[in-house]
PDB file of C-alpha atoms in Angstrom:
ATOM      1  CA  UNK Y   1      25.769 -41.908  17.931  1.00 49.00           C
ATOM      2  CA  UNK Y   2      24.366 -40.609  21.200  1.00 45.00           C
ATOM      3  CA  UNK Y   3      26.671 -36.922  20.703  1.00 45.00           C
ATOM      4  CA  UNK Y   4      25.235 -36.851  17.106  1.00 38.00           C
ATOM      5  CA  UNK Y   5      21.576 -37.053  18.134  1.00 35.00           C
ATOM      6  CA  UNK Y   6      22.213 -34.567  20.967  1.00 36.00           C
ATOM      7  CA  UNK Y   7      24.023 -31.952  18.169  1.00 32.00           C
ATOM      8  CA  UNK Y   8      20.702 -32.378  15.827  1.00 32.00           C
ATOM      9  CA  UNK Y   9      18.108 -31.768  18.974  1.00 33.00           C
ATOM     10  CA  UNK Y  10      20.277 -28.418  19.734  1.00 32.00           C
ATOM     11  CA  UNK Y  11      20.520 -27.650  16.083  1.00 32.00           C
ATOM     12  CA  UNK Y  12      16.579 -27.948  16.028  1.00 31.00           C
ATOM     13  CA  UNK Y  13      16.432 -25.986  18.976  1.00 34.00           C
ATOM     14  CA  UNK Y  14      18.599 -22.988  17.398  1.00 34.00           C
ATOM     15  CA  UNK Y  15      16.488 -22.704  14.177  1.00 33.00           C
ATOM     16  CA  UNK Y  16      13.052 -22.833  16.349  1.00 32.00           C
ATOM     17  CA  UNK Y  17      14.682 -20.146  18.380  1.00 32.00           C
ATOM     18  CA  UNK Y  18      15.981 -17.779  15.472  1.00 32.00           C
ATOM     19  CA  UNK Y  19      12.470 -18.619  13.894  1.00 31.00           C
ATOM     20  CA  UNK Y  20      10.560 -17.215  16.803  1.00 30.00           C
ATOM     21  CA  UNK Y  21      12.739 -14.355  16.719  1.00 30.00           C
ATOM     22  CA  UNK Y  22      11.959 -13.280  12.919  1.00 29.00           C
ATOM     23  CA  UNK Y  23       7.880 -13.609  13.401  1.00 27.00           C
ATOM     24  CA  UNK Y  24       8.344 -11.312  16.155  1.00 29.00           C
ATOM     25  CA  UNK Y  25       9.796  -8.739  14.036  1.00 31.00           C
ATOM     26  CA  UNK Y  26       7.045  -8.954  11.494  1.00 35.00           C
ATOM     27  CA  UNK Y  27       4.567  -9.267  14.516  1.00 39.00           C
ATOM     28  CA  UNK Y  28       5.437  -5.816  14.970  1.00 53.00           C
ATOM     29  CA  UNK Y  29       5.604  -4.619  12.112  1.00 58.00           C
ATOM     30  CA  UNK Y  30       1.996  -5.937  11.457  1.00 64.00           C
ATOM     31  CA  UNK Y  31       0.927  -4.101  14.651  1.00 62.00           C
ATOM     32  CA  UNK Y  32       2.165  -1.277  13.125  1.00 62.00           C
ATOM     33  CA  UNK Y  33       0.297  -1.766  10.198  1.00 62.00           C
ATOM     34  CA  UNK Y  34      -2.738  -2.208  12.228  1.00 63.00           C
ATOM     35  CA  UNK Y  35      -2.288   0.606  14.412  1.00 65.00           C
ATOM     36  CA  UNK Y  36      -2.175   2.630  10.979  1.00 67.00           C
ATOM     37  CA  UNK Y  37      -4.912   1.887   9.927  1.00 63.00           C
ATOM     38  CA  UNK Y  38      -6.606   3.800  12.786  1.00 67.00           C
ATOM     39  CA  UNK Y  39      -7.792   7.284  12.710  1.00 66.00           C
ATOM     40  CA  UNK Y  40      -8.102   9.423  15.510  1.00 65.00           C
ATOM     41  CA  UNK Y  41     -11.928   8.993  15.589  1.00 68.00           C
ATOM     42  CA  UNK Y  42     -11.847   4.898  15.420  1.00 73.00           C
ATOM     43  CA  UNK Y  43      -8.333   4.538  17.893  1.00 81.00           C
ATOM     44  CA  UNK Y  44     -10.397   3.869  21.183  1.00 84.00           C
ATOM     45  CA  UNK Y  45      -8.600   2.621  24.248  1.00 87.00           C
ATOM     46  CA  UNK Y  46     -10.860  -0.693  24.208  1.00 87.00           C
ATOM     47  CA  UNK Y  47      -9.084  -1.023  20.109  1.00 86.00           C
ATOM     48  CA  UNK Y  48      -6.012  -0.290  20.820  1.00 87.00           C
ATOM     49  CA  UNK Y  49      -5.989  -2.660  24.760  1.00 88.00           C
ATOM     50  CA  UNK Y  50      -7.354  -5.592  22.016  1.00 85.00           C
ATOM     51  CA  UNK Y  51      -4.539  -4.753  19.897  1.00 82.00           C
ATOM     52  CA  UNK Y  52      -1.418  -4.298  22.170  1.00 84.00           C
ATOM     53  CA  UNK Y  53      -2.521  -5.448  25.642  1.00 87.00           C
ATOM     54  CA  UNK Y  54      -2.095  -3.584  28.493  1.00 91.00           C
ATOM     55  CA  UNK Y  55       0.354  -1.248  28.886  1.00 92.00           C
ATOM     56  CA  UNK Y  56       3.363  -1.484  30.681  1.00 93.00           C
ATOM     57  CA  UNK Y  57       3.094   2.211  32.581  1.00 94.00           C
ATOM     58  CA  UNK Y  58       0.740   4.506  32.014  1.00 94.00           C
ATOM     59  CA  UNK Y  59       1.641   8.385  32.704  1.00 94.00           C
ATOM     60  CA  UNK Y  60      -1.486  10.792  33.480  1.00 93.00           C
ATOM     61  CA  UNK Y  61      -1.474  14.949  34.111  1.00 92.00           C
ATOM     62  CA  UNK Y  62      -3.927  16.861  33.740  1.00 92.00           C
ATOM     63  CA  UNK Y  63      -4.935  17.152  29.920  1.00 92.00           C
ATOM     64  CA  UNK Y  64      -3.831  13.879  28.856  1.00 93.00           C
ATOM     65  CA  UNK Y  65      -2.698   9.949  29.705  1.00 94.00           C
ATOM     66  CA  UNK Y  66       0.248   8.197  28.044  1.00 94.00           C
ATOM     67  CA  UNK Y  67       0.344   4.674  27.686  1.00 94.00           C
ATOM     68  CA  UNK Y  68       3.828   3.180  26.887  1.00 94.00           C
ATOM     69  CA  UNK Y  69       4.526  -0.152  25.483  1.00 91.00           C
ATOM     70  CA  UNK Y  70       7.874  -2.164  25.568  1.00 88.00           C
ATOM     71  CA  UNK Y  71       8.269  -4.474  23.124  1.00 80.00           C
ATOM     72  CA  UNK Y  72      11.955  -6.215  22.872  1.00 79.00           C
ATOM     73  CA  UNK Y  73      13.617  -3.219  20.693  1.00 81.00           C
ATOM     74  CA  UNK Y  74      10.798  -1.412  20.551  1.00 85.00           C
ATOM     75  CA  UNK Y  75       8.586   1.315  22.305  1.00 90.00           C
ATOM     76  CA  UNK Y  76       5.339   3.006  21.667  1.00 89.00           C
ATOM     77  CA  UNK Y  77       3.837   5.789  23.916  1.00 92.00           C
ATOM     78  CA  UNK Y  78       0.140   6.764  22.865  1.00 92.00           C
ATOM     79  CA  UNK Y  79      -1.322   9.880  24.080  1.00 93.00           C
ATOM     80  CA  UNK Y  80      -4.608  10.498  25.202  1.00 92.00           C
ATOM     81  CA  UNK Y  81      -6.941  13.648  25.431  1.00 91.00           C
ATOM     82  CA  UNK Y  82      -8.406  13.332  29.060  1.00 90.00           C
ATOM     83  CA  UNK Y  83     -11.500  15.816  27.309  1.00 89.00           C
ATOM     84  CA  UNK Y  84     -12.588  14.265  24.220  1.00 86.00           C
ATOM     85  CA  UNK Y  85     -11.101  10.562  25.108  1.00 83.00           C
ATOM     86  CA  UNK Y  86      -9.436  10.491  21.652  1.00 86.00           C
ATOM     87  CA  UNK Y  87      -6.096   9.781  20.646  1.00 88.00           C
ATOM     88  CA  UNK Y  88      -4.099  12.703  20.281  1.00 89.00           C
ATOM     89  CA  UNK Y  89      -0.583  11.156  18.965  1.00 88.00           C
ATOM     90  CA  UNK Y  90       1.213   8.424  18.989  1.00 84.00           C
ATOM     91  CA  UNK Y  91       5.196   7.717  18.739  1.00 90.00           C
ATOM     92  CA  UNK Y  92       7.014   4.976  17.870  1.00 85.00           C
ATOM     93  CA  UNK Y  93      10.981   4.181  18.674  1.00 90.00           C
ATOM     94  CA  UNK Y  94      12.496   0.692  17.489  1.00 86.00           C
ATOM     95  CA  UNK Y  95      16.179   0.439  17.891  1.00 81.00           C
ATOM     96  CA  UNK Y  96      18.076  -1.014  14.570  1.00 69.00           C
ATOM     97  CA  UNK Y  97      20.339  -3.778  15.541  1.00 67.00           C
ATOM     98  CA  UNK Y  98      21.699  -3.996  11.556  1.00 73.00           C
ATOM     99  CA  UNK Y  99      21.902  -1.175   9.673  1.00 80.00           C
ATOM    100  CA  UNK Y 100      21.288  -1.625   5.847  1.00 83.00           C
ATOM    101  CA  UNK Y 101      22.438   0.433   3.175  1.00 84.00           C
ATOM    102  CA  UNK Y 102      19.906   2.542   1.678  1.00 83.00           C
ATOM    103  CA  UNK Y 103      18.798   1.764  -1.845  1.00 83.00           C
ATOM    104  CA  UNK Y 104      18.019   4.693  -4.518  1.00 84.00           C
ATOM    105  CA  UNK Y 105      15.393   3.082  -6.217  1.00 87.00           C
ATOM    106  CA  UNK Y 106      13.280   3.075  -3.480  1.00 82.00           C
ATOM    107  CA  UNK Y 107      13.422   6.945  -3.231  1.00 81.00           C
ATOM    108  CA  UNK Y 108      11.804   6.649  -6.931  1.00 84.00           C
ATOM    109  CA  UNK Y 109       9.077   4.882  -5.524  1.00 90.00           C
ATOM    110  CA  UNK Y 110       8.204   7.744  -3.221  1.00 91.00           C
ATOM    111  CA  UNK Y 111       6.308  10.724  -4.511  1.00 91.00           C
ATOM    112  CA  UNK Y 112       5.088  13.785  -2.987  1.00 92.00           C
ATOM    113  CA  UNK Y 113       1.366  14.025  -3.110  1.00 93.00           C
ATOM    114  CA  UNK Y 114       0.719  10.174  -4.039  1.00 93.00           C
ATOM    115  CA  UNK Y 115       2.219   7.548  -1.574  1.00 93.00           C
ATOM    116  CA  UNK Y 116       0.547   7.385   1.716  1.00 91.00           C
ATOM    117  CA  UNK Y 117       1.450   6.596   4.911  1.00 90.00           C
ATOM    118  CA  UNK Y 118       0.482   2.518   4.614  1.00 88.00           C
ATOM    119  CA  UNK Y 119       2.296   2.684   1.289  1.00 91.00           C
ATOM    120  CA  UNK Y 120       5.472   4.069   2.689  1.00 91.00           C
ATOM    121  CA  UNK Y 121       5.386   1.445   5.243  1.00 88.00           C
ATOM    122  CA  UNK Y 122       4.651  -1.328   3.196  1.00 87.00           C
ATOM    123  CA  UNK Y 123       7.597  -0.117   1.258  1.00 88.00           C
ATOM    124  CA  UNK Y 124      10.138   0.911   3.404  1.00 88.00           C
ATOM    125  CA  UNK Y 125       9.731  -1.460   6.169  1.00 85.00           C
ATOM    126  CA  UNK Y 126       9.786  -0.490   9.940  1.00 83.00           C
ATOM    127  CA  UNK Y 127      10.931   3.066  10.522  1.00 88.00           C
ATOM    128  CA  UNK Y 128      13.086   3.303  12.846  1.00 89.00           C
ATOM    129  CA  UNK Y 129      11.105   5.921  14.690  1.00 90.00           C
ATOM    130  CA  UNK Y 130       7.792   7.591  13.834  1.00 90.00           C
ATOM    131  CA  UNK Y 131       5.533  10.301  14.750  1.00 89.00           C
ATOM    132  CA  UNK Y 132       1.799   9.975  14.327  1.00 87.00           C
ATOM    133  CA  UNK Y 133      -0.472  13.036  14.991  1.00 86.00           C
ATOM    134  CA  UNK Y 134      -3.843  14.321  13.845  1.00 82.00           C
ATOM    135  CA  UNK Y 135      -3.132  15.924  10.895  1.00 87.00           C
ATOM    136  CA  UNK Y 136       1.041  15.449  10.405  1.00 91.00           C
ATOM    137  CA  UNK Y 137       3.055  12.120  10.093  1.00 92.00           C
ATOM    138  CA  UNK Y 138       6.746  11.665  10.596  1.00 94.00           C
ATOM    139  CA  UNK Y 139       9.121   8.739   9.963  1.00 93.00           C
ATOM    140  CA  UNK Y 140      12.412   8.477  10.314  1.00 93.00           C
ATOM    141  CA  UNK Y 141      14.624   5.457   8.642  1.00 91.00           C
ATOM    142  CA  UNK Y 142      18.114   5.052   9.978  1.00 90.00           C
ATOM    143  CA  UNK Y 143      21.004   3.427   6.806  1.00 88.00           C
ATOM    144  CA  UNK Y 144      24.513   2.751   7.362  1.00 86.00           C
ATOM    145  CA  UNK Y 145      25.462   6.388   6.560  1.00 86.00           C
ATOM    146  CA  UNK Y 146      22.409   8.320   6.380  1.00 88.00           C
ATOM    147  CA  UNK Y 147      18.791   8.748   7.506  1.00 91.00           C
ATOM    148  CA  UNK Y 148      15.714   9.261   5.463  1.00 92.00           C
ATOM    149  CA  UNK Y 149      12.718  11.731   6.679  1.00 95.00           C
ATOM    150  CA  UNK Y 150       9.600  11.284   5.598  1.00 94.00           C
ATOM    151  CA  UNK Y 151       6.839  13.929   5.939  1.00 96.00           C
ATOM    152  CA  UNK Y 152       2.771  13.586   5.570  1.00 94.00           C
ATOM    153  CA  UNK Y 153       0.137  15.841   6.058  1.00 94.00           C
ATOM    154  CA  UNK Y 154      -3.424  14.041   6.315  1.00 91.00           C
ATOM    155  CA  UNK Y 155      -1.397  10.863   5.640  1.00 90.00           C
ATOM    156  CA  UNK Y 156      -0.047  11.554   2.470  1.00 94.00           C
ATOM    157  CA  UNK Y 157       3.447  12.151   1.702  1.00 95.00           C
ATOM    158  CA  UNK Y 158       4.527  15.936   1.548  1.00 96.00           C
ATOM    159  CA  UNK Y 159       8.012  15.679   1.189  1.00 94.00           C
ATOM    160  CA  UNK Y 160      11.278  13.480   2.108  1.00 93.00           C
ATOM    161  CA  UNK Y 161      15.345  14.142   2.364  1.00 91.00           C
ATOM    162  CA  UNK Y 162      17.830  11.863   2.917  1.00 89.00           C
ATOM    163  CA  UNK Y 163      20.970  13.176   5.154  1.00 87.00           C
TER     164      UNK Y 163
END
């Protein structure tokens, strides 16, 4: 009786564990989200320290600082304009442990000059990387045998190709 109590504690343990592990992924993603939702003007390094924390290194030169952030499978490095104190880009890199196989109905869900960048996201999912400047947006999603680019302009979506 004792071994079968000890099998159910460890069982419990597993699922807590593996139920940790999936709120993290959608804590991310909900970061991501959130860091979306910023614009240039309203991304301050006080919003985005509340956000994210502190940084795990932080790169200056002489126009700009980079912050980079290391989250399990993930990295973000935002860039700062030492002049005007506003971000100037950010770029995010998540590594896909499973790769799934990319659906074509989604691509009917995308159009050109209607689905934003929150849209896309909301959508698609995490990208598996992404490029956030001023005025252009980038995403990248990695499928079992092909990739699918996304491309904004002022946060809306400008075109896309899957290769």
């Amino acid at each position: 009786m004792k071994k079968v109590k000890k099998h159910v504690f460890l069982l419990v343990g597993i699922v807590l564990v593996l139920s940790t592990r999936c709120l993290a992924i959608d804590a991310s993603s909900e970061e991501l989200l959130s860091l979306m939702n910023l614009t240039p003007a309203t991304a301050t390094q006080t919003r985005i320290t509340s956000l994210l924390g502190q940084p795990t290194k932080i790169e200056a030169t002489k126009k700009r600082t980079i912050w980079y952030y290391d989250h399990n499978n993930t990295k973000l490095a935002i860039s700062w304009n030492l002049k005007t104190e506003l971000l100037e880009k950010f770029s995010f890199n998540s590594e896909v442990i499973k790769k799934a196989v990319f659906d074509n109905r989604l691509s009917a869900k995308l159009q050109s000059g209607a689905t934003d960048v929150l849209q896309a996201l909301k959508l698609l999912g995490t990208p598996k990387d992404m490029t956030i400047k001023k005025a252009t947006q980038e995403m990248h999603y990695a499928y079992e045998h092909n990739v699918l680019r996304l491309f904004f302009r002022d946060r809306i979506l400008v075109d896309y190709c899957l290769y």
